[in-house]
């Protein structure tokens, strides 16, 4: 972590639509000394409750949800360059079934209890503030339910206060 510098949210110049939507991110958390991560392309950055926040969505069935739920913090890891193959794998394979991080060859370590991927160019450290399972009754546009959800596959919304951003 020594080659990272800490920046404020105001110093982040990357486009969050590109960072999250097309380059993807890894949501990572620690539980009982183990690390798990999943690829995500739904989320955002902004201001809520007078705090800089990040928000992300995790399906109920994802193993990573257990890790995020078990901890007060999670990290969002962002990469530059060609990591689509590895990130795709981390998004498709469950950590319940294998050590998927090792399989990809990516290196990750706990730094102050936070999972940091060695190849990450930016890491957003989030302290959980709020979590809620999405409820189909509150969708105004019911087409979203048809397009994005099958039975019992709703996401939980996680809102985390951005405590720091690590940048290379």
Short mmCIF file of C-alpha atoms in Angstrom, two decimals:
data_model
loop_
_atom_site.label_atom_id
_atom_site.label_comp_id
_atom_site.label_asym_id
_atom_site.label_seq_id
_atom_site.Cartn_x
_atom_site.Cartn_y
_atom_site.Cartn_z
CA UNK A 1 0.00 0.00 0.00
CA UNK A 2 3.04 2.24 0.17
CA UNK A 3 2.89 3.04 -3.55
CA UNK A 4 -0.61 4.49 -3.13
CA UNK A 5 -1.28 8.07 -2.25
CA UNK A 6 -4.46 9.09 -0.49
CA UNK A 7 -6.69 11.53 -2.35
CA UNK A 8 -9.95 13.18 -1.40
CA UNK A 9 -13.19 12.50 -3.27
CA UNK A 10 -12.91 15.99 -4.77
CA UNK A 11 -9.55 15.05 -6.29
CA UNK A 12 -10.97 12.04 -8.13
CA UNK A 13 -11.01 13.05 -11.80
CA UNK A 14 -12.09 9.74 -13.32
CA UNK A 15 -15.52 9.51 -14.89
CA UNK A 16 -17.63 7.28 -12.60
CA UNK A 17 -19.87 6.21 -15.50
CA UNK A 18 -16.81 4.80 -17.25
CA UNK A 19 -15.14 3.49 -14.07
CA UNK A 20 -18.18 1.53 -12.93
CA UNK A 21 -20.31 0.98 -16.03
CA UNK A 22 -17.76 -0.01 -18.64
CA UNK A 23 -14.47 -0.71 -16.83
CA UNK A 24 -16.21 -2.39 -13.86
CA UNK A 25 -15.13 -2.60 -10.25
CA UNK A 26 -14.41 -5.33 -7.74
CA UNK A 27 -16.36 -5.15 -4.51
CA UNK A 28 -14.20 -6.80 -1.86
CA UNK A 29 -14.52 -7.51 1.84
CA UNK A 30 -12.89 -9.57 4.56
CA UNK A 31 -14.48 -12.17 6.84
CA UNK A 32 -12.58 -14.21 9.40
CA UNK A 33 -9.26 -13.56 7.66
CA UNK A 34 -10.53 -14.55 4.22
CA UNK A 35 -11.10 -12.21 1.29
CA UNK A 36 -13.80 -12.47 -1.32
CA UNK A 37 -14.60 -10.20 -4.23
CA UNK A 38 -17.09 -9.88 -7.04
CA UNK A 39 -17.25 -7.87 -10.21
CA UNK A 40 -19.91 -5.17 -10.40
CA UNK A 41 -21.03 -2.67 -12.98
CA UNK A 42 -23.98 -1.17 -11.10
CA UNK A 43 -23.32 1.57 -8.59
CA UNK A 44 -22.31 5.17 -8.27
CA UNK A 45 -20.58 7.95 -6.40
CA UNK A 46 -22.10 11.10 -4.96
CA UNK A 47 -23.13 13.05 -1.91
CA UNK A 48 -25.74 11.78 0.53
CA UNK A 49 -26.44 12.78 4.12
CA UNK A 50 -23.76 15.49 3.72
CA UNK A 51 -21.11 12.82 3.12
CA UNK A 52 -19.21 11.57 0.08
CA UNK A 53 -20.65 8.13 -0.64
CA UNK A 54 -20.37 5.19 -2.96
CA UNK A 55 -23.24 2.86 -3.59
CA UNK A 56 -23.24 -0.65 -4.97
CA UNK A 57 -25.66 -3.51 -5.47
CA UNK A 58 -25.16 -7.14 -4.48
CA UNK A 59 -27.60 -9.97 -5.19
CA UNK A 60 -28.86 -12.00 -2.24
CA UNK A 61 -27.28 -15.16 -3.63
CA UNK A 62 -23.74 -13.83 -3.94
CA UNK A 63 -21.08 -15.20 -1.60
CA UNK A 64 -19.47 -11.75 -1.44
CA UNK A 65 -22.64 -10.47 0.27
CA UNK A 66 -21.78 -12.60 3.32
CA UNK A 67 -18.38 -10.89 3.50
CA UNK A 68 -19.75 -7.36 3.09
CA UNK A 69 -22.49 -8.07 5.65
CA UNK A 70 -19.95 -9.42 8.17
CA UNK A 71 -17.77 -6.30 8.12
CA UNK A 72 -18.07 -2.57 8.77
CA UNK A 73 -16.09 -1.75 5.61
CA UNK A 74 -15.72 -2.83 2.00
CA UNK A 75 -13.49 -1.70 -0.82
CA UNK A 76 -14.17 -0.86 -4.44
CA UNK A 77 -11.13 -1.73 -6.55
CA UNK A 78 -10.66 -0.18 -10.00
CA UNK A 79 -8.19 -1.22 -12.68
CA UNK A 80 -6.67 0.23 -15.82
CA UNK A 81 -5.57 -1.92 -18.70
CA UNK A 82 -6.73 -5.34 -19.73
CA UNK A 83 -8.27 -7.06 -16.72
CA UNK A 84 -11.61 -7.96 -18.34
CA UNK A 85 -10.82 -11.69 -18.46
CA UNK A 86 -9.97 -11.84 -14.75
CA UNK A 87 -12.83 -9.56 -13.74
CA UNK A 88 -15.29 -11.54 -15.83
CA UNK A 89 -14.16 -14.72 -14.07
CA UNK A 90 -14.52 -13.11 -10.64
CA UNK A 91 -18.05 -12.10 -11.60
CA UNK A 92 -19.12 -15.55 -12.77
CA UNK A 93 -17.47 -18.02 -10.39
CA UNK A 94 -18.41 -18.27 -6.72
CA UNK A 95 -15.81 -18.13 -3.98
CA UNK A 96 -17.88 -20.84 -2.28
CA UNK A 97 -16.66 -23.28 -4.92
CA UNK A 98 -13.00 -22.36 -5.29
CA UNK A 99 -10.35 -19.78 -4.48
CA UNK A 100 -11.34 -17.77 -7.53
CA UNK A 101 -8.92 -14.93 -6.80
CA UNK A 102 -5.99 -17.35 -6.85
CA UNK A 103 -7.32 -18.93 -10.06
CA UNK A 104 -7.17 -15.55 -11.83
CA UNK A 105 -3.58 -14.99 -10.71
CA UNK A 106 -4.52 -11.63 -9.20
CA UNK A 107 -2.85 -10.70 -5.92
CA UNK A 108 -4.82 -9.21 -3.05
CA UNK A 109 -3.85 -8.50 0.53
CA UNK A 110 -5.37 -7.16 3.69
CA UNK A 111 -4.10 -3.69 4.50
CA UNK A 112 -5.43 -2.48 7.84
CA UNK A 113 -8.11 -5.17 7.50
CA UNK A 114 -9.13 -3.93 4.05
CA UNK A 115 -8.79 -6.00 0.86
CA UNK A 116 -6.60 -4.17 -1.64
CA UNK A 117 -5.83 -5.68 -5.05
CA UNK A 118 -2.18 -5.21 -6.01
CA UNK A 119 -3.00 -4.29 -9.62
CA UNK A 120 -5.68 -1.74 -8.69
CA UNK A 121 -5.10 1.83 -9.80
CA UNK A 122 -7.76 3.24 -7.48
CA UNK A 123 -9.31 1.81 -4.33
CA UNK A 124 -12.26 3.43 -2.63
CA UNK A 125 -12.52 2.54 1.05
CA UNK A 126 -16.13 2.58 2.23
CA UNK A 127 -17.63 2.41 5.70
CA UNK A 128 -21.10 0.88 5.52
CA UNK A 129 -23.86 3.35 6.35
CA UNK A 130 -26.97 1.69 4.96
CA UNK A 131 -28.14 -1.56 3.43
CA UNK A 132 -31.57 -2.48 2.14
CA UNK A 133 -32.93 -5.24 -0.05
CA UNK A 134 -34.71 -3.85 -3.08
CA UNK A 135 -38.46 -4.40 -3.02
CA UNK A 136 -40.37 -5.10 -6.23
CA UNK A 137 -43.34 -3.11 -4.89
CA UNK A 138 -41.37 0.12 -5.18
CA UNK A 139 -40.38 -0.17 -8.83
CA UNK A 140 -42.22 2.46 -10.86
CA UNK A 141 -41.04 1.02 -14.17
CA UNK A 142 -42.07 -2.65 -13.95
CA UNK A 143 -40.10 -3.43 -17.13
CA UNK A 144 -36.93 -3.26 -15.02
CA UNK A 145 -38.21 -6.20 -12.99
CA UNK A 146 -38.81 -8.21 -16.15
CA UNK A 147 -35.44 -7.30 -17.65
CA UNK A 148 -33.17 -7.52 -14.60
CA UNK A 149 -34.75 -9.81 -12.03
CA UNK A 150 -35.96 -13.35 -11.81
CA UNK A 151 -37.73 -14.83 -8.82
CA UNK A 152 -35.86 -14.22 -5.53
CA UNK A 153 -32.85 -12.57 -7.15
CA UNK A 154 -33.22 -9.03 -5.85
CA UNK A 155 -30.16 -6.97 -5.02
CA UNK A 156 -29.37 -5.28 -1.76
CA UNK A 157 -28.33 -1.65 -2.00
CA UNK A 158 -25.19 -0.78 -0.03
CA UNK A 159 -24.33 2.82 0.70
CA UNK A 160 -20.88 3.43 2.09
CA UNK A 161 -19.23 6.61 3.28
CA UNK A 162 -16.04 7.16 1.33
CA UNK A 163 -13.38 7.29 4.04
CA UNK A 164 -10.48 7.54 1.62
CA UNK A 165 -9.46 6.95 -1.94
CA UNK A 166 -6.13 5.31 -2.67
CA UNK A 167 -4.60 6.21 -6.04
CA UNK A 168 -1.44 5.22 -7.89
#
